[in-house]
Short mmCIF file of C-alpha atoms in Angstrom, two decimals:
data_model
loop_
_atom_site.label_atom_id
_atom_site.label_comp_id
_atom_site.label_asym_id
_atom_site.label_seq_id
_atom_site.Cartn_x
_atom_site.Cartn_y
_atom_site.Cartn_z
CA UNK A 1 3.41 51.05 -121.91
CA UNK A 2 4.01 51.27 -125.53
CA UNK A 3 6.36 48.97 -127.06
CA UNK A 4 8.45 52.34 -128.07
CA UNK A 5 8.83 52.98 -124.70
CA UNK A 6 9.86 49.39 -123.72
CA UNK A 7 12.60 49.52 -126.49
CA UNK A 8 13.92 53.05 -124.89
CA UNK A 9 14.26 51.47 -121.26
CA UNK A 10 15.87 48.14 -122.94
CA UNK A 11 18.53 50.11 -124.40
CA UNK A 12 19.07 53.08 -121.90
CA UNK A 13 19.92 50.77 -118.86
CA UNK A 14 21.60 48.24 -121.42
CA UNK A 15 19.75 45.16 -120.22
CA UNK A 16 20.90 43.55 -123.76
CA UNK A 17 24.38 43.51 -122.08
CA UNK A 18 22.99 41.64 -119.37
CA UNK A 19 21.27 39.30 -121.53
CA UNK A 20 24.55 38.86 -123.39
CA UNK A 21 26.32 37.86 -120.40
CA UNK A 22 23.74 35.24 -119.18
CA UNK A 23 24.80 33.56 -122.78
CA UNK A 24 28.16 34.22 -121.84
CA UNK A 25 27.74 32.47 -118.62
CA UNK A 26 26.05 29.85 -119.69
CA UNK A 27 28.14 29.01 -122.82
CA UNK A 28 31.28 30.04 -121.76
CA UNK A 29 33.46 27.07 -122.73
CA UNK A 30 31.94 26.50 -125.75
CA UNK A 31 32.67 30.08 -126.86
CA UNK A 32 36.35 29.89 -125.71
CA UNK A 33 37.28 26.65 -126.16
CA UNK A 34 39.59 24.19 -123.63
CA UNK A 35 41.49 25.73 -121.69
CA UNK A 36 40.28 29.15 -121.48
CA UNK A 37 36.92 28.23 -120.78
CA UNK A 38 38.25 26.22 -117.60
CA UNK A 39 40.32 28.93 -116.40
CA UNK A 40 38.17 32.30 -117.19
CA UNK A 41 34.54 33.31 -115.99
CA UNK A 42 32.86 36.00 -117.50
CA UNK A 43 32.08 38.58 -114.40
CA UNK A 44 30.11 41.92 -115.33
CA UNK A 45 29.85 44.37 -117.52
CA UNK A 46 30.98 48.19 -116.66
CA UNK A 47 29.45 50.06 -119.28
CA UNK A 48 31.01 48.40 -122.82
CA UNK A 49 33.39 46.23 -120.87
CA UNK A 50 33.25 42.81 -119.87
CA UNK A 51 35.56 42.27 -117.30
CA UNK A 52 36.29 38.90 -117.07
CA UNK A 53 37.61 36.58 -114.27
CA UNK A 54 40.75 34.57 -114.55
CA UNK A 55 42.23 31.73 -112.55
CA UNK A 56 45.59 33.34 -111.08
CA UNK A 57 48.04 36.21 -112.63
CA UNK A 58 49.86 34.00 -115.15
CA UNK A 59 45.87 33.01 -116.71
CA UNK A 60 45.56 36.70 -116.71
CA UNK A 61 48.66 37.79 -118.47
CA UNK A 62 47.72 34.72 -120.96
CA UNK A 63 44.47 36.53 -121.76
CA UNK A 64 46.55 39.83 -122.87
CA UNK A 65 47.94 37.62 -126.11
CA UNK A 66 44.49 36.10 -126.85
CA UNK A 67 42.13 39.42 -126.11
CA UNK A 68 41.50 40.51 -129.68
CA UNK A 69 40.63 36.64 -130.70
CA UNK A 70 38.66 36.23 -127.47
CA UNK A 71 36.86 39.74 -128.22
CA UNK A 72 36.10 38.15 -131.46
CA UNK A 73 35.22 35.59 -130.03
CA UNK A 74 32.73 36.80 -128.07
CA UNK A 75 30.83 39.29 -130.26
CA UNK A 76 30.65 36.68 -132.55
CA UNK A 77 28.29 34.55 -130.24
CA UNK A 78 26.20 37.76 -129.42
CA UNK A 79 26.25 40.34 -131.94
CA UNK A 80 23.79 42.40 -129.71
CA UNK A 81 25.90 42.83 -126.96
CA UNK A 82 28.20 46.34 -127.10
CA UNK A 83 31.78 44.91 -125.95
CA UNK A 84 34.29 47.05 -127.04
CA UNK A 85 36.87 46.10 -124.71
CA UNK A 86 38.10 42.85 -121.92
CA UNK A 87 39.26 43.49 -119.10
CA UNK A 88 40.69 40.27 -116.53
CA UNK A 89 41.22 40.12 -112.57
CA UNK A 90 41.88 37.03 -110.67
CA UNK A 91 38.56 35.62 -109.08
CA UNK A 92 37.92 37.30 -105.88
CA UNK A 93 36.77 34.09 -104.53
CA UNK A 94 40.15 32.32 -105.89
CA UNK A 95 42.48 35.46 -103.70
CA UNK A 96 40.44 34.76 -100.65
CA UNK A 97 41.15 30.91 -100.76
CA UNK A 98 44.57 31.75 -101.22
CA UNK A 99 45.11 32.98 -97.46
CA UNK A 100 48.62 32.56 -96.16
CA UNK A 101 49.78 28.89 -95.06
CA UNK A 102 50.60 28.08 -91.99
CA UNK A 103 54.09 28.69 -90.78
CA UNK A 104 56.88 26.13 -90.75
CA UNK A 105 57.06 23.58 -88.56
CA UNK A 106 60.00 24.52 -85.70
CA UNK A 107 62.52 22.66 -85.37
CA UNK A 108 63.70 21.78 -82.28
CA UNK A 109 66.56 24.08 -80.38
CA UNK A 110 69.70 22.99 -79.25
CA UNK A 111 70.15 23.08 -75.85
CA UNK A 112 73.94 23.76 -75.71
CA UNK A 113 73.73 26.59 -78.21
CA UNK A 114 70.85 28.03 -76.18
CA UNK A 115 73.15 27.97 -73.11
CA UNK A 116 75.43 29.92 -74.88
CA UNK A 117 73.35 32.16 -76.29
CA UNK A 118 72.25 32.55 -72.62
CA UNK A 119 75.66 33.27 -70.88
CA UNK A 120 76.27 35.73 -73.82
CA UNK A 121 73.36 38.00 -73.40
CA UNK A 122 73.97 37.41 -69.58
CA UNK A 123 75.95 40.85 -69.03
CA UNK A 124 73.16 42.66 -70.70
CA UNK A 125 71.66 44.92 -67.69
CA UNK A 126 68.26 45.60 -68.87
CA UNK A 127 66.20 42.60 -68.39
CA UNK A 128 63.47 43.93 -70.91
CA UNK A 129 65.95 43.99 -74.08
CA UNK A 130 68.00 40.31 -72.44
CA UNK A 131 64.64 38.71 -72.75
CA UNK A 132 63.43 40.47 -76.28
CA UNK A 133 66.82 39.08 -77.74
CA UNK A 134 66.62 35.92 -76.06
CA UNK A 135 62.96 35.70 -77.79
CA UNK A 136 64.46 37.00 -81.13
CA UNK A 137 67.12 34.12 -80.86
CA UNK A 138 64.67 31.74 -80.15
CA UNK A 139 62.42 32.34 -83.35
CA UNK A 140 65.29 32.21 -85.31
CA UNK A 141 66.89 29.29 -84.05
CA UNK A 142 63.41 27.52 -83.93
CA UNK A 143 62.22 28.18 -87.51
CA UNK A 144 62.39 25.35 -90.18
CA UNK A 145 66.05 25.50 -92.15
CA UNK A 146 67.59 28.51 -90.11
CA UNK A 147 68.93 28.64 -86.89
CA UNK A 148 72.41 28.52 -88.00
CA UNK A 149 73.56 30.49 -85.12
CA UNK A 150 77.27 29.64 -83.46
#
C-alpha cells in the first residue's frame, strides 16, 4: 500500500478521533483540571462528538455551563481531533450500581390494633378480598414510619 492510500483509510474511518481519545483518556485530568477530571470520563466518539461520561445528573447539568471552555479545552490538547460538539450521560456503570436499596426495616405491629382491624373486616363475606385487605393493612401498618392506622 502506498502511503496515499494509508492517509485515505486514516481519515475515512477517522482513526485520528480515536487516537485523540486515547490522549483524552489518558490525560484526562490534566486537560480538565480538579474536579472535572474526577467526575467526567471521556466515552466515544459518534462521528464529531465526544460524548462524555459524568458522575450523576447534577455533574452533568454542571458540564452544560462549562461545555464551550471544556470544548476548548479539549481541542486545545489535540488539534487533530474533529470535536465539534460534547455531549454527557451518567456512567452506565455508575446507574447500574445505583440499584434500588433495600426496603425499610418493619416495624413491629400492634397486636390490639390488629385485633381490631380483624373484627372490622370480620363481616366482610368474601374470604379472598377479607384476607387481601387484611394483607394490605398489614404492609402498611408494618412499614418503617407509617402504620398510623386507628
Amino acid at each position: 500500500m502506498r502511503t496515499k492510500d494509508l492517509k485515505k483509510i486514516y481519515s475515512t474511518k477517522n482513526w485520528h478521533n480515536q487516537w485523540a481519545l486515547f490522549y483524552f483518556v489518558r490525560n484526562w485530568e490534566n486537560i480538565l483540571g480538579y474536579p472535572l477530571g474526577k467526575v467526567t470520563y471521556p466515552a466515544f466518539f459518534r462521528g464529531d462528538v465526544l460524548w462524555i461520561y459524568v458522575d450523576n445528573s447534577a455533574w452533568m447539568q454542571q458540564m452544560q455551563y462549562v461545555k464551550m471552555d471544556l470544548l476548548d479545552a479539549i481541542q486545545k490538547a489535540v488539534p487533530t481531533a474533529v470535536v465539534n460538539d460534547l455531549r454527557f450521560a451518567v456512567h452506565p456503570a455508575i446507574q447500574e450500581e445505583e440499584a434500588p436499596s433495600a426496603p425499610p426495616p418493619k416495624k413491629p405491629i400492634d397486636k390490639q390494633k390488629e385485633k381490631r382491624f380483624v373484627d372490622m373486616v370480620s363481616n366482610v363475606s368474601n374470604e379472598q378480598c377479607r384476607q387481601s385487605l387484611y394483607k394490605l393493612w398489614r404492609a402498611s401498618a408494618g412499614s418503617a414510619g407509617k402504620g398510623t392506622s386507628k
